[in-house]
Amino acid sequence: TWVNATAGCAPLGRRLMAPSGMPESSAAPLALLSRRLSDGTDCSQYFCVGKELKGTFKKISKSGYKKLTSCDGYIAEVDIEACGKDSCFLDAGAYYTRYVEQGRIIKGGFVEGAGDMGGGGVALLLSLILLCGGLVGLCKVLSFLFMGGAKRAIVAATRTNDYVAMLVGCLMTVVVQSSSVVTSVLTPLCGIGLLPLAKMFPLSLGANVGTTATALIAALSAFTHDAVHIALCHFVFNLEGILIWFPAPVMRRVPMGAAQLLGLYAAHFRLVPVIYVVVV
């Protein structure tokens, strides 16, 4: 994008001059010029906007892009040709100032008045408080519900074969269509001691496989080569992870040992979970 200065709006008679040997019609061009100059359009400079930047302008504000004033009819053809294949606009600079330099990301809501930085920080802080508060409340409620007679049923269910537990985790995720929901429900159970870590591991692996069912269903509904390819890549990636880290006991101890070590540090140093969330 580059800017050119011009002495002013060129008379349209220069642009609409009749071909040689043809009668000229100057009254209509001059009247058109008078109407166009009376709207207060600034013709002191024009902007050459490349194809890529023009597409970006459309994405930023489609309505603002439609209001851009083309150089056609205001600037002499010899100046417009200087832009080459780029588009020529009179007010691209004002567009950039309004929608890019002074543009707002937060355009509504109760944090609108705080600005982009302040409003974004307040919204992030509130979301973290609600998330942590929800997890703490979930853990308290589950502890109250399952520390009674249901504890024995859960403990009995955890005595099943590891591969059966993996299948249970897979089926649970297929039903709720989200591995995050399954793991967020099981994690507090593991935290209050109802679900052993050794049983939580296959349940989580099964949830990772179950979450691929959503992508497979969507790919089969579209039934295009790329959609099926991506869905199968997602499935094979999770399946290969299970084949690497689960069947061999020596390999199984690596992620479980890492989880136990991280839990030990998190129990003694409250800053460790925060660092883990930020880094990972």
Short mmCIF file of C-alpha atoms in Angstrom, two decimals:
data_model
loop_
_atom_site.label_atom_id
_atom_site.label_comp_id
_atom_site.label_asym_id
_atom_site.label_seq_id
_atom_site.Cartn_x
_atom_site.Cartn_y
_atom_site.Cartn_z
CA THR A 1 0.00 0.00 0.00
CA TRP A 2 1.37 3.39 -0.88
CA VAL A 3 0.18 6.97 -0.97
CA ASN A 4 0.37 9.50 -3.77
CA ALA A 5 -0.30 13.20 -3.51
CA THR A 6 -2.28 15.02 -6.15
CA ALA A 7 -2.98 18.67 -6.63
CA GLY A 8 -6.73 18.09 -6.50
CA CYS A 9 -9.60 16.46 -8.29
CA ALA A 10 -8.89 16.31 -11.98
CA PRO A 11 -11.63 17.67 -14.27
CA LEU A 12 -13.64 14.78 -15.63
CA GLY A 13 -13.35 16.35 -19.07
CA ARG A 14 -9.79 14.96 -19.17
CA ARG A 15 -11.11 11.50 -18.49
CA LEU A 16 -14.26 11.63 -20.54
CA MET A 17 -12.81 13.40 -23.54
CA ALA A 18 -14.53 12.26 -26.72
CA PRO A 19 -12.42 10.27 -29.19
CA SER A 20 -10.72 12.15 -32.01
CA GLY A 21 -13.16 13.16 -34.72
CA MET A 22 -16.20 12.70 -32.46
CA PRO A 23 -18.24 15.60 -31.09
CA GLU A 24 -17.38 16.44 -27.49
CA SER A 25 -20.04 16.58 -24.80
CA SER A 26 -18.55 18.65 -22.00
CA ALA A 27 -21.75 19.81 -20.31
CA ALA A 28 -22.57 16.41 -18.78
CA PRO A 29 -19.02 15.77 -17.49
CA LEU A 30 -18.83 19.23 -15.93
CA ALA A 31 -22.21 18.79 -14.26
CA LEU A 32 -21.13 15.39 -12.94
CA LEU A 33 -17.87 16.91 -11.70
CA SER A 34 -19.77 19.67 -9.93
CA ARG A 35 -21.98 17.15 -8.14
CA ARG A 36 -19.03 15.02 -7.07
CA LEU A 37 -16.93 17.90 -5.78
CA SER A 38 -19.83 19.35 -3.83
CA ASP A 39 -19.86 16.38 -1.42
CA GLY A 40 -16.63 17.53 0.23
CA THR A 41 -14.52 14.60 -0.99
CA ASP A 42 -10.81 15.05 -0.22
CA CYS A 43 -8.82 14.49 -3.39
CA SER A 44 -5.50 15.75 -2.05
CA GLN A 45 -4.12 12.20 -1.88
CA TYR A 46 -5.02 8.71 -2.97
CA PHE A 47 -4.01 5.25 -1.76
CA CYS A 48 -2.99 2.22 -3.81
CA VAL A 49 -4.25 -0.89 -1.99
CA GLY A 50 -2.97 -4.34 -2.95
CA LYS A 51 -5.17 -7.40 -3.39
CA GLU A 52 -4.15 -9.02 -0.09
CA LEU A 53 -4.72 -5.87 1.95
CA LYS A 54 -8.03 -5.25 0.19
CA GLY A 55 -9.18 -8.71 1.31
CA THR A 56 -8.09 -7.86 4.85
CA PHE A 57 -10.11 -4.64 4.72
CA LYS A 58 -13.19 -6.66 3.78
CA LYS A 59 -12.69 -8.99 6.74
CA ILE A 60 -12.19 -6.16 9.23
CA SER A 61 -15.38 -4.31 8.29
CA LYS A 62 -17.41 -5.26 5.26
CA SER A 63 -19.73 -2.28 5.67
CA GLY A 64 -16.79 0.11 6.03
CA TYR A 65 -15.13 -1.37 2.95
CA LYS A 66 -18.25 -0.81 0.88
CA LYS A 67 -18.13 2.89 1.80
CA LEU A 68 -14.57 3.38 0.48
CA THR A 69 -14.41 5.97 -2.29
CA SER A 70 -12.80 4.76 -5.49
CA CYS A 71 -10.46 7.11 -7.34
CA ASP A 72 -12.49 6.60 -10.49
CA GLY A 73 -14.11 9.91 -11.38
CA TYR A 74 -11.94 11.97 -9.02
CA ILE A 75 -8.33 11.38 -10.06
CA ALA A 76 -6.87 11.73 -13.56
CA GLU A 77 -6.32 8.47 -15.41
CA VAL A 78 -2.58 9.06 -15.62
CA ASP A 79 -2.44 9.08 -11.80
CA ILE A 80 -4.72 6.06 -11.40
CA GLU A 81 -2.55 4.05 -13.78
CA ALA A 82 0.34 4.57 -11.36
CA CYS A 83 -1.32 2.05 -9.03
CA GLY A 84 -0.93 -0.67 -11.64
CA LYS A 85 -2.97 -3.72 -10.69
CA ASP A 86 -3.68 -2.36 -7.20
CA SER A 87 -7.00 -0.73 -6.34
CA CYS A 88 -7.12 3.02 -5.88
CA PHE A 89 -9.10 4.59 -3.02
CA LEU A 90 -9.28 8.17 -1.78
CA ASP A 91 -10.11 7.40 1.86
CA ALA A 92 -8.20 4.17 2.55
CA GLY A 93 -6.07 6.08 5.06
CA ALA A 94 -9.14 7.20 7.02
CA TYR A 95 -10.45 3.61 6.89
CA TYR A 96 -7.18 2.30 8.33
CA THR A 97 -7.19 4.90 11.10
CA ARG A 98 -10.80 4.22 12.08
CA TYR A 99 -11.02 0.45 11.82
CA VAL A 100 -7.42 -0.68 12.49
CA GLU A 101 -5.59 1.89 14.62
CA GLN A 102 -8.68 3.01 16.55
CA GLY A 103 -10.74 -0.15 16.03
CA ARG A 104 -12.32 -1.88 19.02
CA ILE A 105 -12.34 -5.63 19.59
CA ILE A 106 -14.90 -5.55 22.41
CA LYS A 107 -17.99 -3.94 20.89
CA GLY A 108 -20.61 -4.90 23.47
CA GLY A 109 -21.26 -6.37 26.89
CA PHE A 110 -20.77 -5.03 30.38
CA VAL A 111 -16.98 -4.64 29.89
CA GLU A 112 -17.30 -2.50 26.75
CA GLY A 113 -16.56 0.73 28.60
CA ALA A 114 -13.28 -0.63 30.01
CA GLY A 115 -11.63 -0.80 26.57
CA ASP A 116 -10.02 -3.75 24.85
CA MET A 117 -7.16 -4.29 27.30
CA GLY A 118 -9.09 -3.54 30.48
CA GLY A 119 -12.26 -5.29 29.36
CA GLY A 120 -10.33 -8.34 28.15
CA GLY A 121 -8.47 -8.58 31.45
CA VAL A 122 -11.66 -8.28 33.50
CA ALA A 123 -13.46 -10.87 31.36
CA LEU A 124 -10.49 -13.27 31.62
CA LEU A 125 -10.32 -12.87 35.39
CA LEU A 126 -14.05 -13.45 35.81
CA SER A 127 -13.98 -16.51 33.57
CA LEU A 128 -11.10 -18.03 35.59
CA ILE A 129 -12.95 -17.34 38.85
CA LEU A 130 -16.12 -18.97 37.53
CA LEU A 131 -14.17 -21.95 36.17
CA CYS A 132 -12.25 -22.56 39.39
CA GLY A 133 -15.36 -21.95 41.49
CA GLY A 134 -17.32 -24.43 39.39
CA LEU A 135 -14.63 -27.10 39.75
CA VAL A 136 -14.40 -26.57 43.51
CA GLY A 137 -18.19 -26.77 43.82
CA LEU A 138 -18.29 -29.92 41.69
CA CYS A 139 -15.64 -31.56 43.84
CA LYS A 140 -17.53 -30.66 47.04
CA VAL A 141 -20.86 -31.96 45.72
CA LEU A 142 -19.33 -35.19 44.46
CA SER A 143 -17.56 -35.69 47.75
CA PHE A 144 -20.86 -35.25 49.59
CA LEU A 145 -22.76 -37.61 47.27
CA PHE A 146 -20.24 -40.39 46.87
CA MET A 147 -18.73 -40.64 50.32
CA GLY A 148 -21.79 -42.56 51.43
CA GLY A 149 -23.25 -45.84 50.23
CA ALA A 150 -22.43 -45.13 46.58
CA LYS A 151 -18.75 -45.33 47.42
CA ARG A 152 -18.88 -49.11 47.54
CA ALA A 153 -20.49 -49.34 44.10
CA ILE A 154 -17.85 -47.08 42.57
CA VAL A 155 -15.03 -49.02 44.21
CA ALA A 156 -16.50 -52.26 42.87
CA ALA A 157 -16.68 -50.79 39.38
CA THR A 158 -13.00 -49.83 39.53
CA ARG A 159 -12.03 -53.46 40.08
CA THR A 160 -12.80 -54.39 36.49
CA ASN A 161 -10.17 -55.21 33.88
CA ASP A 162 -8.16 -52.24 32.59
CA TYR A 163 -9.27 -52.83 29.01
CA VAL A 164 -12.89 -52.97 30.15
CA ALA A 165 -12.36 -49.67 31.93
CA MET A 166 -10.93 -48.25 28.72
CA LEU A 167 -14.05 -49.40 26.87
CA VAL A 168 -16.25 -47.80 29.54
CA GLY A 169 -14.40 -44.50 29.13
CA CYS A 170 -14.81 -44.72 25.37
CA LEU A 171 -18.54 -45.41 25.57
CA MET A 172 -19.09 -42.63 28.11
CA THR A 173 -17.40 -40.15 25.78
CA VAL A 174 -19.38 -41.33 22.75
CA VAL A 175 -22.60 -40.75 24.71
CA VAL A 176 -21.75 -37.22 25.92
CA GLN A 177 -19.71 -36.33 22.78
CA SER A 178 -16.94 -34.74 24.84
CA SER A 179 -13.84 -36.20 26.45
CA SER A 180 -13.43 -32.99 28.46
CA VAL A 181 -16.76 -33.59 30.20
CA VAL A 182 -15.80 -37.18 31.07
CA THR A 183 -12.35 -36.31 32.41
CA SER A 184 -13.67 -33.27 34.32
CA VAL A 185 -16.20 -35.50 36.05
CA LEU A 186 -13.74 -38.30 36.80
CA THR A 187 -10.90 -36.04 37.98
CA PRO A 188 -12.67 -34.93 41.20
CA LEU A 189 -13.50 -38.59 41.91
CA CYS A 190 -9.81 -39.35 41.60
CA GLY A 191 -9.00 -36.35 43.78
CA ILE A 192 -11.25 -37.47 46.64
CA GLY A 193 -9.83 -41.00 46.50
CA LEU A 194 -12.81 -42.86 45.03
CA LEU A 195 -11.10 -43.56 41.72
CA PRO A 196 -7.54 -44.97 41.80
CA LEU A 197 -5.00 -43.37 39.50
CA ALA A 198 -4.29 -46.77 37.95
CA LYS A 199 -7.94 -46.99 36.88
CA MET A 200 -8.20 -43.34 35.88
CA PHE A 201 -5.46 -43.86 33.30
CA PRO A 202 -7.34 -46.39 31.09
CA LEU A 203 -10.58 -44.43 31.49
CA SER A 204 -8.83 -41.29 30.17
CA LEU A 205 -7.30 -43.22 27.27
CA GLY A 206 -10.71 -44.61 26.39
CA ALA A 207 -12.16 -41.09 26.52
CA ASN A 208 -9.49 -39.92 24.06
CA VAL A 209 -10.57 -42.62 21.61
CA GLY A 210 -14.26 -41.96 22.20
CA THR A 211 -13.91 -38.29 21.33
CA THR A 212 -12.89 -39.26 17.79
CA ALA A 213 -16.40 -40.64 17.23
CA THR A 214 -17.75 -37.11 16.82
CA ALA A 215 -15.28 -36.36 14.01
CA LEU A 216 -15.97 -39.73 12.37
CA ILE A 217 -19.73 -39.15 12.41
CA ALA A 218 -19.32 -35.67 10.95
CA ALA A 219 -16.92 -36.97 8.29
CA LEU A 220 -19.29 -39.76 7.27
CA SER A 221 -22.16 -37.30 6.98
CA ALA A 222 -20.11 -35.09 4.64
CA PHE A 223 -18.41 -38.15 3.08
CA THR A 224 -15.62 -36.28 1.36
CA HIS A 225 -12.06 -37.55 1.01
CA ASP A 226 -10.49 -34.78 3.09
CA ALA A 227 -13.08 -35.02 5.90
CA VAL A 228 -12.73 -38.81 6.25
CA HIS A 229 -8.94 -38.53 6.00
CA ILE A 230 -8.71 -36.00 8.86
CA ALA A 231 -11.15 -37.98 11.03
CA LEU A 232 -9.15 -41.18 10.54
CA CYS A 233 -5.91 -39.34 11.32
CA HIS A 234 -7.47 -38.19 14.60
CA PHE A 235 -8.54 -41.75 15.43
CA VAL A 236 -5.22 -43.39 14.47
CA PHE A 237 -3.22 -40.77 16.40
CA ASN A 238 -5.08 -41.56 19.64
CA LEU A 239 -4.97 -45.31 18.97
CA GLU A 240 -1.20 -45.22 18.41
CA GLY A 241 -0.78 -43.35 21.68
CA ILE A 242 -2.60 -46.15 23.51
CA LEU A 243 -0.53 -48.83 21.79
CA ILE A 244 2.68 -47.05 22.82
CA TRP A 245 1.93 -46.16 26.42
CA PHE A 246 -0.57 -48.74 27.71
CA PRO A 247 0.00 -52.43 26.82
CA ALA A 248 3.57 -52.69 28.19
CA PRO A 249 3.67 -52.21 32.00
CA VAL A 250 7.09 -50.54 31.81
CA MET A 251 5.72 -47.92 29.42
CA ARG A 252 2.55 -47.51 31.45
CA ARG A 253 4.58 -46.49 34.48
CA VAL A 254 6.06 -43.45 32.67
CA PRO A 255 2.88 -41.29 32.39
CA MET A 256 1.54 -42.54 35.71
CA GLY A 257 4.82 -41.73 37.46
CA ALA A 258 4.83 -38.27 35.88
CA ALA A 259 1.23 -37.69 37.06
CA GLN A 260 2.07 -38.78 40.61
CA LEU A 261 5.15 -36.53 40.71
CA LEU A 262 3.20 -33.55 39.40
CA GLY A 263 0.43 -34.20 41.91
CA LEU A 264 2.98 -34.34 44.74
CA TYR A 265 4.45 -30.97 43.81
CA ALA A 266 0.97 -29.48 43.28
CA ALA A 267 -0.09 -30.61 46.76
CA HIS A 268 2.85 -28.85 48.42
CA PHE A 269 3.26 -25.84 46.11
CA ARG A 270 0.03 -24.17 45.04
CA LEU A 271 1.81 -22.27 42.28
CA VAL A 272 2.69 -25.48 40.40
CA PRO A 273 -0.82 -26.01 38.88
CA VAL A 274 -0.86 -22.40 37.68
CA ILE A 275 2.54 -22.79 36.04
CA TYR A 276 1.45 -26.08 34.49
CA VAL A 277 -1.71 -24.53 32.99
CA VAL A 278 0.19 -21.53 31.62
CA VAL A 279 3.08 -23.55 30.15
CA VAL A 280 1.17 -26.59 28.86
#
